[in-house]
Tab-separated table of C-alpha atoms in Angstrom:
chain	number	residue	atom	x	y	z
A	19	UNK	CA	78.749	-97.603	30.207
A	20	UNK	CA	75.989	-97.537	32.823
A	21	UNK	CA	73.751	-100.484	33.661
A	22	UNK	CA	70.732	-98.191	34.099
A	23	UNK	CA	67.955	-98.227	31.523
A	24	UNK	CA	67.376	-95.123	29.513
A	25	UNK	CA	63.843	-94.683	31.004
A	26	UNK	CA	64.963	-94.621	34.613
A	27	UNK	CA	65.620	-91.241	36.238
A	28	UNK	CA	68.887	-91.238	38.220
A	29	UNK	CA	67.346	-89.248	41.100
A	30	UNK	CA	64.701	-91.956	41.516
A	31	UNK	CA	67.367	-94.542	41.870
A	32	UNK	CA	69.182	-92.507	44.534
A	33	UNK	CA	65.901	-91.958	46.400
A	34	UNK	CA	65.120	-95.661	46.319
A	35	UNK	CA	68.604	-96.511	47.620
A	36	UNK	CA	68.284	-93.947	50.388
A	37	UNK	CA	64.903	-95.327	51.462
A	38	UNK	CA	66.182	-98.891	51.632
A	39	UNK	CA	69.245	-97.860	53.552
A	40	UNK	CA	67.074	-95.999	56.141
A	41	UNK	CA	65.275	-99.238	57.022
A	42	UNK	CA	61.953	-100.691	56.061
A	43	UNK	CA	58.981	-98.372	56.298
A	44	UNK	CA	55.826	-99.745	57.948
A	45	UNK	CA	53.326	-100.848	55.362
A	46	UNK	CA	50.328	-99.410	57.202
A	47	UNK	CA	49.535	-97.112	60.107
A	48	UNK	CA	47.469	-98.791	62.827
A	49	UNK	CA	45.922	-97.945	66.194
A	50	UNK	CA	47.724	-99.694	69.059
A	51	UNK	CA	45.772	-101.632	71.664
A	52	UNK	CA	45.411	-98.737	74.155
A	53	UNK	CA	44.224	-96.306	71.479
A	54	UNK	CA	41.719	-98.758	70.106
A	55	UNK	CA	40.469	-99.577	73.655
A	56	UNK	CA	39.897	-95.857	74.362
A	57	UNK	CA	38.062	-95.357	71.053
A	58	UNK	CA	35.899	-98.481	71.488
A	59	UNK	CA	34.964	-97.486	75.045
A	60	UNK	CA	33.680	-94.169	73.739
A	61	UNK	CA	31.906	-95.956	70.857
A	62	UNK	CA	30.241	-98.384	73.321
A	63	UNK	CA	28.876	-95.539	75.480
A	64	UNK	CA	27.542	-93.697	72.451
A	65	UNK	CA	25.858	-96.859	71.125
A	66	UNK	CA	24.258	-97.386	74.592
A	67	UNK	CA	22.929	-93.810	74.326
A	68	UNK	CA	21.498	-94.605	70.891
A	69	UNK	CA	23.498	-91.977	69.078
A	70	UNK	CA	25.882	-94.198	67.081
A	71	UNK	CA	25.103	-97.438	65.276
A	72	UNK	CA	28.064	-98.583	63.145
A	73	UNK	CA	31.765	-98.033	62.660
A	74	UNK	CA	34.549	-98.775	60.182
A	75	UNK	CA	38.300	-98.946	60.673
A	76	UNK	CA	40.725	-98.219	57.796
A	77	UNK	CA	44.457	-98.821	58.032
A	78	UNK	CA	46.060	-96.896	55.226
A	79	UNK	CA	49.697	-96.327	54.343
A	80	UNK	CA	49.776	-92.770	55.751
A	81	UNK	CA	47.061	-92.856	58.424
A	82	UNK	CA	44.605	-94.957	60.423
A	83	UNK	CA	40.925	-93.875	60.430
A	84	UNK	CA	38.082	-94.918	62.725
A	85	UNK	CA	34.821	-93.747	61.183
A	86	UNK	CA	31.605	-93.522	63.172
A	87	UNK	CA	28.158	-93.782	61.554
A	88	UNK	CA	24.681	-92.983	62.728
A	89	UNK	CA	23.348	-95.407	60.139
A	90	UNK	CA	25.325	-97.812	58.031
A	91	UNK	CA	24.132	-96.261	54.722
A	92	UNK	CA	25.262	-92.755	55.558
A	93	UNK	CA	28.580	-90.904	55.482
A	94	UNK	CA	30.507	-91.006	58.794
A	95	UNK	CA	29.424	-88.375	61.302
A	96	UNK	CA	32.907	-88.429	62.857
A	97	UNK	CA	36.318	-89.627	61.762
A	98	UNK	CA	39.065	-90.226	64.329
A	99	UNK	CA	42.368	-90.148	62.485
A	100	UNK	CA	45.920	-91.000	63.479
A	101	UNK	CA	48.477	-89.490	61.147
A	102	UNK	CA	52.090	-90.008	62.359
A	103	UNK	CA	53.429	-87.436	59.858
A	104	UNK	CA	51.832	-84.707	62.013
A	105	UNK	CA	53.269	-85.993	65.306
A	106	UNK	CA	55.804	-83.171	65.628
A	107	UNK	CA	53.525	-80.491	64.253
A	108	UNK	CA	49.843	-80.208	65.346
A	109	UNK	CA	49.626	-83.683	66.806
A	110	UNK	CA	48.924	-87.023	65.162
A	111	UNK	CA	45.327	-87.408	66.402
A	112	UNK	CA	42.369	-85.530	65.010
A	113	UNK	CA	38.581	-85.690	65.107
A	114	UNK	CA	36.932	-84.624	61.857
A	115	UNK	CA	33.217	-83.930	61.348
A	116	UNK	CA	31.021	-85.153	58.461
A	117	UNK	CA	31.600	-81.840	56.646
A	118	UNK	CA	35.361	-82.199	56.793
A	119	UNK	CA	35.842	-79.701	59.586
A	120	UNK	CA	38.642	-80.554	61.967
A	121	UNK	CA	37.024	-80.303	65.408
A	122	UNK	CA	40.163	-80.936	67.441
A	123	UNK	CA	43.727	-81.969	66.842
A	124	UNK	CA	46.394	-82.876	69.329
A	125	UNK	CA	49.171	-85.105	70.644
A	126	UNK	CA	47.061	-86.994	73.197
A	127	UNK	CA	44.129	-89.148	72.098
A	128	UNK	CA	42.135	-88.702	75.300
A	129	UNK	CA	42.212	-84.949	75.014
A	130	UNK	CA	41.246	-85.021	71.349
A	131	UNK	CA	38.285	-87.351	72.047
A	132	UNK	CA	36.869	-84.891	74.619
A	133	UNK	CA	35.285	-82.916	71.829
A	134	UNK	CA	32.798	-85.763	71.155
A	135	UNK	CA	32.782	-87.505	74.560
A	136	UNK	CA	29.777	-86.269	76.528
A	137	UNK	CA	30.420	-88.049	79.817
A	138	UNK	CA	29.502	-85.034	81.914
A	139	UNK	CA	26.118	-83.590	81.061
A	140	UNK	CA	24.763	-80.589	82.903
A	141	UNK	CA	21.162	-81.111	83.936
């Protein structure tokens, strides 16, 4: 006689046991100090130029999102996302426009942010 309830699926029990044996999964994905410093430096320059006015940071289970707003009541004009599941594929960092278009994706945050960083302007 088994101690499992009739409602439980045996494959779910095996998956749960495998996940606990593999070690605890992080509860949320976050930006580390260097990543956040680089993003906030860019944000500060764009605020000084008068282009950006507000931001929001979301730490979700599967990704971290830094959203940039022109006005607080609007949708974000850019989203800077860190998704560790894509680290071995296209790269875990991406910049996404307000329409949902992925402007750039890559493995290095500095290179990904170049798509919206306008340090060098041709006069």
